[in-house]
Coordinates of C-alpha atoms in Angstrom, one line a residue:
Chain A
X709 CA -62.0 131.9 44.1
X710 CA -64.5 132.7 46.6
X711 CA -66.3 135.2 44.6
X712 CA -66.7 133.2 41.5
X713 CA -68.1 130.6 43.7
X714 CA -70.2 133.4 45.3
X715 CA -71.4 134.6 41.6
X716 CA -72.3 131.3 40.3
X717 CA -74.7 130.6 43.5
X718 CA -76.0 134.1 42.7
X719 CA -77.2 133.1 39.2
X720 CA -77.8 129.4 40.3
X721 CA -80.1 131.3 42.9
X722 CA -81.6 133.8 40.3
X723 CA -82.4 131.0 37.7
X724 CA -84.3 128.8 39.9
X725 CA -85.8 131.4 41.8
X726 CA -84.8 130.4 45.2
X727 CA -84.4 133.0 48.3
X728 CA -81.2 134.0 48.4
X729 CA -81.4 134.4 52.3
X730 CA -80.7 130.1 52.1
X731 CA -78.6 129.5 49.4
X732 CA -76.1 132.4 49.9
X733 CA -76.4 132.5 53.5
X734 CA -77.3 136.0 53.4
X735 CA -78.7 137.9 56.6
X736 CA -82.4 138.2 56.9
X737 CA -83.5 141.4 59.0
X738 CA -87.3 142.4 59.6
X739 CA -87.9 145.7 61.6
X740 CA -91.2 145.9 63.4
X741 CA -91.9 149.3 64.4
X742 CA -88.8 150.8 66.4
X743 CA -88.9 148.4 69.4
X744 CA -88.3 145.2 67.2
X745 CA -86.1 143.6 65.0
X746 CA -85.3 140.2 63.9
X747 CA -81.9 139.1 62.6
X748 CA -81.7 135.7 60.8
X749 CA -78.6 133.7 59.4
X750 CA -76.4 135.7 62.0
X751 CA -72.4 134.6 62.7
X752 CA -72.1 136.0 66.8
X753 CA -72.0 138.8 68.5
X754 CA -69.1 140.9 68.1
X755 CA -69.7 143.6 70.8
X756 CA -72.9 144.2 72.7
X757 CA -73.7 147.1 75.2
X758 CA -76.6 149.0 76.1
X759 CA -76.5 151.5 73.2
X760 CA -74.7 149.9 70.6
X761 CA -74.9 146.3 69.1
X762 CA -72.7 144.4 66.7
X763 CA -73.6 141.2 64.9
X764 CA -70.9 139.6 62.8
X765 CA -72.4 138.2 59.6
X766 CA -71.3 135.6 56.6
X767 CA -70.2 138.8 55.1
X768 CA -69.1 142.3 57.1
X769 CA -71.5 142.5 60.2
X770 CA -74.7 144.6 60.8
X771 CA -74.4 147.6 63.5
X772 CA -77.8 148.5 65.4
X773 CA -77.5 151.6 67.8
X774 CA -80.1 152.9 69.7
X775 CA -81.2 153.2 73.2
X776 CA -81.6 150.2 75.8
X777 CA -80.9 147.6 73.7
X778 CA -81.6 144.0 75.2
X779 CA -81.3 140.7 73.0
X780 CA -84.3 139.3 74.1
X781 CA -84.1 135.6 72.3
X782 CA -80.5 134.4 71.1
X783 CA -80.5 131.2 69.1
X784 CA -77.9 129.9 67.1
X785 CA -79.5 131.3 63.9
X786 CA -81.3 134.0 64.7
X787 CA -81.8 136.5 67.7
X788 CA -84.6 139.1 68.3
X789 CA -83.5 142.2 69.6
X790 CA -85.8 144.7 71.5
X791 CA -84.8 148.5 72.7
X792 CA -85.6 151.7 70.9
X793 CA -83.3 151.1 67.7
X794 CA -82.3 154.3 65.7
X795 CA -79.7 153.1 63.3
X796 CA -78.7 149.9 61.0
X797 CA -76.0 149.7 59.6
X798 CA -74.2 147.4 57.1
X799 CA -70.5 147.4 57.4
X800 CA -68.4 145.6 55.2
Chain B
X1016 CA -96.2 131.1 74.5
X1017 CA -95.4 127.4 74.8
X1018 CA -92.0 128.0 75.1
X1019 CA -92.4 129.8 78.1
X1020 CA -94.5 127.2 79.7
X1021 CA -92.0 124.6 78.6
X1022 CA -89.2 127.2 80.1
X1023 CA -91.4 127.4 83.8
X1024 CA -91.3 123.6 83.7
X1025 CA -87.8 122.6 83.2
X1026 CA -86.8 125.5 85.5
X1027 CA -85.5 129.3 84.3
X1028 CA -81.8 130.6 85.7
X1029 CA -80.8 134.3 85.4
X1030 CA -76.8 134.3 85.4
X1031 CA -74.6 137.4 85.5
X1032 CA -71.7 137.1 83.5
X1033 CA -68.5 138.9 84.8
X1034 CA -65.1 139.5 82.2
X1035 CA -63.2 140.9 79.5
X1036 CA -65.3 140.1 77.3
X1037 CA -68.8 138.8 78.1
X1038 CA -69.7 138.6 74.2
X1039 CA -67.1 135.9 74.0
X1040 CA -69.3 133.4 76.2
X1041 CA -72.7 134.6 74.3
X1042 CA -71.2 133.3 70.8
X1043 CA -69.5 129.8 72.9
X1044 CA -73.1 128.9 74.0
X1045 CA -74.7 129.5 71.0
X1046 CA -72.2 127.2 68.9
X1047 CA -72.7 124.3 71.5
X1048 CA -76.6 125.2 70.9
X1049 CA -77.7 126.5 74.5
X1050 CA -80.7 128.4 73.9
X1051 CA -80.5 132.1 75.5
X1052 CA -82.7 134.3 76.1
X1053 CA -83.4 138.2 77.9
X1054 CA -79.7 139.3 77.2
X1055 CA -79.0 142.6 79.0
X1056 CA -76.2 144.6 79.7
X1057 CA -75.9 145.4 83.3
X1058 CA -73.2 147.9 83.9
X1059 CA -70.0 146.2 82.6
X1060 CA -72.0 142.5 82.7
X1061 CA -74.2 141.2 80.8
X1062 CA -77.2 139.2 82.3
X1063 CA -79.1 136.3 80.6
X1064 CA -81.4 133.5 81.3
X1065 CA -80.7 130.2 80.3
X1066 CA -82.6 126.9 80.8
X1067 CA -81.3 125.1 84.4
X1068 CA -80.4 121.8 82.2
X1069 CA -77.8 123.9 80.5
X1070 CA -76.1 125.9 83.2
X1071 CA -73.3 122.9 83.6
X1072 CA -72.0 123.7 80.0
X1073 CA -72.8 127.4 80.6
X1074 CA -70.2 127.3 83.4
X1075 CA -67.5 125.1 81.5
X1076 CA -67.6 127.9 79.0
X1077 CA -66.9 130.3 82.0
X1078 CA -63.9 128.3 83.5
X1079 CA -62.5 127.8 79.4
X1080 CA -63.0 131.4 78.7
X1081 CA -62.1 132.7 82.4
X1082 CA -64.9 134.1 82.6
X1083 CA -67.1 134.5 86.1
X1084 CA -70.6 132.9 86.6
X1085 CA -72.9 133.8 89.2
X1086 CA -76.3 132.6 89.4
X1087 CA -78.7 135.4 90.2
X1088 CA -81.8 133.8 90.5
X1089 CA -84.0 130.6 89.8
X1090 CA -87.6 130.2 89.3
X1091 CA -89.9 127.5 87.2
X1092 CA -91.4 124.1 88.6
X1093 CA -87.9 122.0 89.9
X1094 CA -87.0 125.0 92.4
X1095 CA -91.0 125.0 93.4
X1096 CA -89.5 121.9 95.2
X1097 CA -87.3 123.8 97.6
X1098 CA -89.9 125.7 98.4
X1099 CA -92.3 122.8 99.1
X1100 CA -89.4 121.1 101.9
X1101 CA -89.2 124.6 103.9
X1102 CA -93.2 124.3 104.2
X1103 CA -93.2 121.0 104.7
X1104 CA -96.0 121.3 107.6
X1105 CA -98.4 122.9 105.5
X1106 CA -98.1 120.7 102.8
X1107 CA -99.1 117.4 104.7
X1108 CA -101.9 119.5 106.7
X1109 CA -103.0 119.8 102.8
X1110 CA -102.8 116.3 102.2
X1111 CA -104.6 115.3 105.5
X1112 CA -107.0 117.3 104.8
X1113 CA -107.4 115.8 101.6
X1114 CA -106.9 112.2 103.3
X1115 CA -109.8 113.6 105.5
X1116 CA -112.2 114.5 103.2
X1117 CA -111.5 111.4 101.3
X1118 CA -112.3 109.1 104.3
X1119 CA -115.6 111.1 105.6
X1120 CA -117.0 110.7 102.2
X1121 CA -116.5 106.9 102.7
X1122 CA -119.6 106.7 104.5
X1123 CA -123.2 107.9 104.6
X1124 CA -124.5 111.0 106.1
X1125 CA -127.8 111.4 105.6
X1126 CA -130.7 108.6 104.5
X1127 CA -133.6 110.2 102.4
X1128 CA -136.7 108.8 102.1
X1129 CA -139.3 109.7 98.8
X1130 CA -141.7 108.8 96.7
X1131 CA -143.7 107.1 99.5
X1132 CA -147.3 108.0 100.6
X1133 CA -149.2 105.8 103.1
X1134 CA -146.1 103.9 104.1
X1135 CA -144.2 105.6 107.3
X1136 CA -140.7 107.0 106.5
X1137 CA -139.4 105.8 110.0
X1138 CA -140.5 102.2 108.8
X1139 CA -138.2 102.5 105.5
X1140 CA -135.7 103.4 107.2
X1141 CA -135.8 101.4 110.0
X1142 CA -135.8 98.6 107.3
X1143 CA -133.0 100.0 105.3
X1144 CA -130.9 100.7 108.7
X1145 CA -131.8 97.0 109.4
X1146 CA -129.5 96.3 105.6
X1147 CA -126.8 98.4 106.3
X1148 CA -128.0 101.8 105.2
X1149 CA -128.1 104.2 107.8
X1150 CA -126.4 107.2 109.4
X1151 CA -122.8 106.2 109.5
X1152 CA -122.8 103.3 107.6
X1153 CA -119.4 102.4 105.5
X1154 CA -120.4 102.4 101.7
X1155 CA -118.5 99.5 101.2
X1156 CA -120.5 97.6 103.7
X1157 CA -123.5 97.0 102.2
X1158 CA -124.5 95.9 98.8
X1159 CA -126.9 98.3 96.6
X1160 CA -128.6 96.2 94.6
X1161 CA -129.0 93.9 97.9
X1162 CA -130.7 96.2 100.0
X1163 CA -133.2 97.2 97.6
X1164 CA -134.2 93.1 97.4
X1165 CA -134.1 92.7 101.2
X1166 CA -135.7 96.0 101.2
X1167 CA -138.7 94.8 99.1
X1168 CA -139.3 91.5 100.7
X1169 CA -139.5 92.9 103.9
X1170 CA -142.0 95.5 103.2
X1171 CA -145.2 93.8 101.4
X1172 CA -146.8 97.5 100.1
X1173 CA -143.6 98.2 98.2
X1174 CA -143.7 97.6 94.5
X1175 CA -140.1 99.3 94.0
X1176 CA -137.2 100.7 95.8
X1177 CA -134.1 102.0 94.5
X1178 CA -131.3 103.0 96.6
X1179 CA -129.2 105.6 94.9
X1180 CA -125.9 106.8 96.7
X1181 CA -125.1 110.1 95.8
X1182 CA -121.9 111.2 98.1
X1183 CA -122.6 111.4 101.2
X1184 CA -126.6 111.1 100.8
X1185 CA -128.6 107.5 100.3
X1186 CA -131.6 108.1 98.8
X1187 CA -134.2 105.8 99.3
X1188 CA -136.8 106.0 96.7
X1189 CA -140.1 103.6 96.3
X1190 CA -143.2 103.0 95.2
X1191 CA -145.8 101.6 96.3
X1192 CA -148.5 99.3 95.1
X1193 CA -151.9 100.0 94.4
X1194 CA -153.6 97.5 96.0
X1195 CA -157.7 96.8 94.7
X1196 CA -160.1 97.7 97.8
X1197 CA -160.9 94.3 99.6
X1198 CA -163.9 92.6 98.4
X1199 CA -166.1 90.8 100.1
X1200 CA -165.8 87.5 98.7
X1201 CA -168.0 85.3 101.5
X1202 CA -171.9 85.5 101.7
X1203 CA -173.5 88.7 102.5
X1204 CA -176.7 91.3 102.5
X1205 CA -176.9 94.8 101.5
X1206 CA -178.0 97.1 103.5
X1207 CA -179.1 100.7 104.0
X1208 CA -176.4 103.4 104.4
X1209 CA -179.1 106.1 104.7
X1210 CA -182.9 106.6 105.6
X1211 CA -184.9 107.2 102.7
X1212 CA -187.6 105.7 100.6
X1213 CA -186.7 102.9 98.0
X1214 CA -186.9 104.1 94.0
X1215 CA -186.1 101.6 92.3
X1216 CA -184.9 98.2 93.0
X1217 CA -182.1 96.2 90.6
X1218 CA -181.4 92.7 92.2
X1219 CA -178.4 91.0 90.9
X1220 CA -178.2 88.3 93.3
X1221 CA -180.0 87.5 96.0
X1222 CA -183.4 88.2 97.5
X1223 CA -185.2 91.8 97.5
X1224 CA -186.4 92.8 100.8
X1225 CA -187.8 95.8 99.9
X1226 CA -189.9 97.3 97.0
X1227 CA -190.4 101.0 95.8
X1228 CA -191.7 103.4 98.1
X1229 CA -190.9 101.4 101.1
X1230 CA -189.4 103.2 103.8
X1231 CA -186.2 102.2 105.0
X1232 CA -184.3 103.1 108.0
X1233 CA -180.2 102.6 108.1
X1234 CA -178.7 99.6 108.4
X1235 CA -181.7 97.9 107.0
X1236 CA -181.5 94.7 104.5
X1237 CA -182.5 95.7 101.3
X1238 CA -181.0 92.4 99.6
X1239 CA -181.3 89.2 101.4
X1240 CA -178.0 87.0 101.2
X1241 CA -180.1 84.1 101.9
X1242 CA -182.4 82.9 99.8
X1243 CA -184.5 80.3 100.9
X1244 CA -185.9 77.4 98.7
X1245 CA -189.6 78.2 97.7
X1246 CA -192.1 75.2 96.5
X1247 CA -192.4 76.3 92.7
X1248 CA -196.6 76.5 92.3
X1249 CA -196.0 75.0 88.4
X1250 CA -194.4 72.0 89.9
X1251 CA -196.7 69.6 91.0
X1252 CA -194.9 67.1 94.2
X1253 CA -195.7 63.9 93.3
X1254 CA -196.3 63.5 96.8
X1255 CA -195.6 64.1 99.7
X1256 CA -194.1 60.9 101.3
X1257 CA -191.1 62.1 102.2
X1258 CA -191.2 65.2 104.5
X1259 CA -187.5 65.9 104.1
X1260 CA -187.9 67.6 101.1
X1261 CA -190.1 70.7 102.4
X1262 CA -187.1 71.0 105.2
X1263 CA -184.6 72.1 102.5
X1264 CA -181.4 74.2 103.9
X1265 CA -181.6 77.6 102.8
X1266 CA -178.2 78.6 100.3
X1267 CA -175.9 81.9 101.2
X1268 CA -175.3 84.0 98.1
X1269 CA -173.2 87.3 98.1
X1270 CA -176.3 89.4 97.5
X1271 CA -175.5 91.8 94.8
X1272 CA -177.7 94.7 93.6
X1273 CA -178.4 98.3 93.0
X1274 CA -180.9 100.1 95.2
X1275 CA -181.5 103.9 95.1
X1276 CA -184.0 105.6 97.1
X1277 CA -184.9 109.0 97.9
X1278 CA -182.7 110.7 100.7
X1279 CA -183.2 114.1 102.1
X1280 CA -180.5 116.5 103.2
X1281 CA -180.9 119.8 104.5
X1282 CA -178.6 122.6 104.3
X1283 CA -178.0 126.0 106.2
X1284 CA -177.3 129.7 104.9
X1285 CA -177.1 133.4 105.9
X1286 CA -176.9 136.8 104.2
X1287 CA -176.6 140.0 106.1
X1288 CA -178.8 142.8 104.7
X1289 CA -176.3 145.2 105.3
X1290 CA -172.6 144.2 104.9
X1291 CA -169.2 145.7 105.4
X1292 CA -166.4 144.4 103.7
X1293 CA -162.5 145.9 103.8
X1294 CA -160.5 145.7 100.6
X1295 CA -156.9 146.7 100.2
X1296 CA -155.7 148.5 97.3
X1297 CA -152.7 149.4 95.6
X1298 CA -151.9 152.1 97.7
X1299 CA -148.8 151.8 99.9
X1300 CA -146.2 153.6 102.2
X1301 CA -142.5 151.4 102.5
X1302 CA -140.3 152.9 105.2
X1303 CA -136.9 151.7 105.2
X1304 CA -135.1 152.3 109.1
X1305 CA -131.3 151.4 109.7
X1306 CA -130.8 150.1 113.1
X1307 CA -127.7 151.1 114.8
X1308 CA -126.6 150.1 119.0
X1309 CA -127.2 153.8 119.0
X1310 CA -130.0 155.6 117.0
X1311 CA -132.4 154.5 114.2
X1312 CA -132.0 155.9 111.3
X1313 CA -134.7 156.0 108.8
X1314 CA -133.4 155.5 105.5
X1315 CA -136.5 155.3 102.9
X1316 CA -140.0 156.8 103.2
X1317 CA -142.2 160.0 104.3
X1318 CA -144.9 159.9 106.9
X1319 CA -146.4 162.8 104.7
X1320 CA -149.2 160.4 103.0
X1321 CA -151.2 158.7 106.4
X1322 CA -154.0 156.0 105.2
X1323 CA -157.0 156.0 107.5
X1324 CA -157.1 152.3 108.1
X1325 CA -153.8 150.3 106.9
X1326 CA -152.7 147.1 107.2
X1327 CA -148.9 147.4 108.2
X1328 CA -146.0 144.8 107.7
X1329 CA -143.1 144.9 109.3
X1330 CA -139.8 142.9 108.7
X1331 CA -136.9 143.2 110.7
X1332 CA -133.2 141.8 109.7
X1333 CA -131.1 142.4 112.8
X1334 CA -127.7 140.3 113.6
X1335 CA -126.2 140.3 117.3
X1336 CA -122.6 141.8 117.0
X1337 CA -120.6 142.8 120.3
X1338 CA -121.6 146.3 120.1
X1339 CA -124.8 145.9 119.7
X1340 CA -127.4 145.2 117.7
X1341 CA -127.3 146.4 113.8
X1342 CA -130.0 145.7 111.3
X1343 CA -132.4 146.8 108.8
X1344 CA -136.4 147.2 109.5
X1345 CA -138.7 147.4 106.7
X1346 CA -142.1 148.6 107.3
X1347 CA -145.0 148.4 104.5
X1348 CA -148.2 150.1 105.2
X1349 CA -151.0 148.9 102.9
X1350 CA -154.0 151.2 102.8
X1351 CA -157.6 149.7 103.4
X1352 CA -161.0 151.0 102.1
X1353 CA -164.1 150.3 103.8
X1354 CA -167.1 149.2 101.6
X1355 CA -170.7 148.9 102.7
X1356 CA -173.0 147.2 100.3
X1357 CA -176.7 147.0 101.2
X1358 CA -179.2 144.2 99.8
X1359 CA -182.3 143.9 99.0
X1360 CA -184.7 141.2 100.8
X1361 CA -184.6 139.2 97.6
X1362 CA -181.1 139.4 96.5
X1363 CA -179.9 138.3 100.3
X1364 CA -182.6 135.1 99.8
X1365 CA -180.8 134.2 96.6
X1366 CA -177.1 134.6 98.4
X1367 CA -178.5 132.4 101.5
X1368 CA -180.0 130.4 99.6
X1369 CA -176.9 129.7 97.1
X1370 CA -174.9 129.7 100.1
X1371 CA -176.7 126.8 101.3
X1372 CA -176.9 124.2 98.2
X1373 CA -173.2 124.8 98.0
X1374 CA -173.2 123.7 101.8
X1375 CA -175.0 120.9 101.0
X1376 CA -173.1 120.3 97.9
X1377 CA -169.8 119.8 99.6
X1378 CA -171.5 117.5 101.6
X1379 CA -173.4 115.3 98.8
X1380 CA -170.3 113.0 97.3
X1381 CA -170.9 110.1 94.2
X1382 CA -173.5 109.6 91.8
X1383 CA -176.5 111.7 92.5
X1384 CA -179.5 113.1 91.3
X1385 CA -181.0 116.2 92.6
X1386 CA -184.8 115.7 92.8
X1387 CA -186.3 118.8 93.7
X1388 CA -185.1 121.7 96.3
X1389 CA -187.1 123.2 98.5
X1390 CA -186.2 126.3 100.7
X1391 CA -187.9 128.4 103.9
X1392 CA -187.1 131.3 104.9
X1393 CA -186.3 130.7 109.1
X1394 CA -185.7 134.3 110.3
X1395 CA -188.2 137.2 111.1
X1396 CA -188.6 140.0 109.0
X1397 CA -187.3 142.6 111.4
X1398 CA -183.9 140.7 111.6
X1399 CA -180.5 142.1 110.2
X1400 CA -179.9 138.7 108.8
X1401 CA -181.5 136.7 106.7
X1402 CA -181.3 132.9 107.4
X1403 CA -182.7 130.3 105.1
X1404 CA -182.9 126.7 105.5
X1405 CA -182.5 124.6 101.9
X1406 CA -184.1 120.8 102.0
X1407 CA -182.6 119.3 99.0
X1408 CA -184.6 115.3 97.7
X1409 CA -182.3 113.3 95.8
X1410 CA -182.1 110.1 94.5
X1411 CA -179.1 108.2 95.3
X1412 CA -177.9 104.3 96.1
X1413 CA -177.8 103.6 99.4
X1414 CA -176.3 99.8 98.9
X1415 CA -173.9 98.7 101.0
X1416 CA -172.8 95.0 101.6
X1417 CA -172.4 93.7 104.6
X1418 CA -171.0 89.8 105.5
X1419 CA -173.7 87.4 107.1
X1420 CA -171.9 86.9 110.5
X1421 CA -172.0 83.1 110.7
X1422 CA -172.5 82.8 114.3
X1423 CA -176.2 83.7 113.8
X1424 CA -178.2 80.5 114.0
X1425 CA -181.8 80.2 113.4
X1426 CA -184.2 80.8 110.6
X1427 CA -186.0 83.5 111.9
X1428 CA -182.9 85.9 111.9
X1429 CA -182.5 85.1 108.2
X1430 CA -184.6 88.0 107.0

């Protein structure tokens, strides 16, 4: 059910050409350098600690490791997170 | 960048969060829409900042979630407050200060006086104090625009004053009027300024007294102011019955006229035959010496290069401190050369003698034309200096009215 609702947005999304970051709810991530990163469209923070940082998402959740990781802005929607940032990971 | 001032202004709190699971407070702000920011992990806590208008609901999430809250710290403008009761002496020496400086500059400090010439400052002022303008005075006091009118009616020679407050400073400014040079309205002669001998004679009213080449002596009447009635020879009496009519009162006029005669002025000049003159040139020394309560340094300068004559300047900067005096000295040594110049007989007659007219000539003033110039040569031949006397004819008017005093009486002083 919930992936043939998840298909038809996808071609809905496709055919009029509209990011799919808004009508799929999808995540958003830009990397800036290694210090930097910015995580739109984000569901919570599963687990956070100095080294390793877990983000729950509409789908799975995204896992950042690296080194002195601080969330520097945390906003309903989005986050910005700063530290020296090695890995990202998806995990379904 | 705006956030952060709007952050400072409605006041920044750094809480520590202490539990089983921290994260679990993190995700119950953010669904009731408390904005966080500077997330850390602090050991087994995790530290945030949060805006002080949402730490109530901040801690309801801790006492729902069991977790701890403790405030760390506080900064931004609503705890600047606290800090503002603990100094709270401080703060009203600020404002009294302010309250102060606010009152003093309520009144006026100093009266300024320009734009006058002939009129006294003292009197301006004396007449603006007199207003309500003066040392002291309360602006509010005294009108602006009232002074200046009380101002001008009480001085006669003013033609405009503005009084223009400009903090703690009036400044009076005026003009004055331009008055025309009395004139001599009532009856009266002209008469000789200067000696001389009469040129030419131009009566406009009046009676001549004098003709050309008559010699005149000062303060003699050149123009008569009084003219009296003559017979005319073409008018025959018709006769001479009545006796009243020889006996006619003579008529006062304001004699008017131009009268120029020759005047002679003599003027005085000297040349030395030989003459020594110093002139300084570009040459010069600049010592620079520190002053210290103890020894005099010399900081700038070498005594290597020794002028034989020098003019030398010295400026000294010294300020009185406990220990002593310390200061700078600044000596400049200008060097001089000597120069002899000898003249011949003739050139030191022509230096004398210019010297001379343009004695004269700062003495000779107006409308005047040089006649003829004559010059003689007053020292021997043997002398070091040459002196020449310069006797300069010129032709200039020696007019001058001068009111018929009315207590004179009798004819025979009319002349």
């Amino acid at each position: 059910m919930d992936k043939r609702r998840e298909a038809i947005s996808k071609a809905m999304a496709d055919f009029l050409e509209i990011p799919k970051d808004l009508v799929l709810d999808l995540p958003k991530v830009t990397v800036i350098g290694q210090n930097e990163l910015y995580l739109e469209n984000h569901k919570g923070i599963i687990e956070y600690s100095l080294n390793r940082l877990r983000v729950n998402l509409s789908r799975g959740f995204l896992e950042i490791e690296g080194k002195d990781l601080e969330i520097s802005i945390l906003m309903p929607e989005e986050m910005k997170i700063i530290g020296e940032i090695s890995v990202i990971k998806y995990v379904d | 960048m705006m956030n952060k001032f709007f952050n400072q202004i409605s006041g920044i709190i750094q809480v520590n969060i202490k539990g089983k699971k921290p994260e679990k407070v993190l995700n119950m702000a953010l669904s009731r829409g408390i904005y966080i920011w500077g997330v850390k992990k602090v050991n087994d806590n995790i530290e945030f900042k949060v805006r002080s208008n949402s730490i109530e609901a901040l801690k309801n999430i801790g006492d729902e979630s069991n977790h701890e809250i403790e405030i760390i710290s506080k900064e931004g403008l609503p705890f600047l407050t606290q800090v503002l009761k603990r100094r709270l002496g401080f703060i009203t020496g600020i404002l009294i200060f302010i309250l102060a400086l606010y009152f003093m500059s309520a009144f006026v400090w100093f009266v300024e006086v320009s734009g006058n010439k002939y009129i006294k400052n003292e009197q301006i002022i004396l007449t603006a104090a007199k207003y309500g303008v003066y040392q002291g005075a309360p602006k509010w006091s005294f009108s602006r625009t009232k002074v200046e009118e009380s101002i001008l009616k009480d001085i006669d020679s003013l033609a405009y004053v503005k009084v223009d407050i400009r903090g703690v400073k009036a400044n009076i400014e005026v003009v004055e009027k331009v008055l025309p040079k009395s004139d001599i309205t009532g009856p009266c002669h002209i008469v000789a300024t200067k000696d001389g001998v009469i040129e030419e004679v131009l009566v406009l009213e009046g009676r001549a007294n004098v003709k050309k080449e008559d010699v005149v002596v000062k303060g003699d009447i050149l123009i008569s102011g009084v003219i009296i009635p003559e017979v005319n020879p073409y008018f025959v009496v018709p006769e001479l019955e009545d006796e009243e009519v020889a006996e006619e009162e003579p008529t006062l006029v304001r004699a008017r006229g131009i009268v120029k005669a020759k005047v002679w002025y003599e003027g005085y000049g000297e040349c030395q035959l030989i003459s020594e003159k110093i002139n300084i040139t570009d040459n010069k020394v600049t010592e620079i010496f520190l002053i210290t309560p103890w020894q005099k340094y010399k900081l700038k300068g070498d005594n290597k290069r020794n002028f034989a004559l020098a003019e030398e300047k010295v400026t000294i900067k010294e300020v009185n401190t406990p220990i002593g005096n310390v200061g700078l000295i600044k000596i400049v040594r200008q060097e001089k050369v000597k120069n002899i110049k000898k003249y011949s007989e003739k050139e030191a007659t022509n230096i004398a003698k210019d010297k001379a007219i343009s004695n004269l000539n700062n003495k000779l003033k107006g409308d005047i034309k040089v006649n003829t110039i004559d010059m003689e040569v007053l020292s021997a031949p043997s002398d070091l200096i040459l002196r020449v006397k310069v006797s300069m004819e010129v032709i200039e008017d020696i007019a001058e009215p001068e009111p018929i005093s009315m207590e004179w009486s009798g004819k025979d002083k009319y002349n």
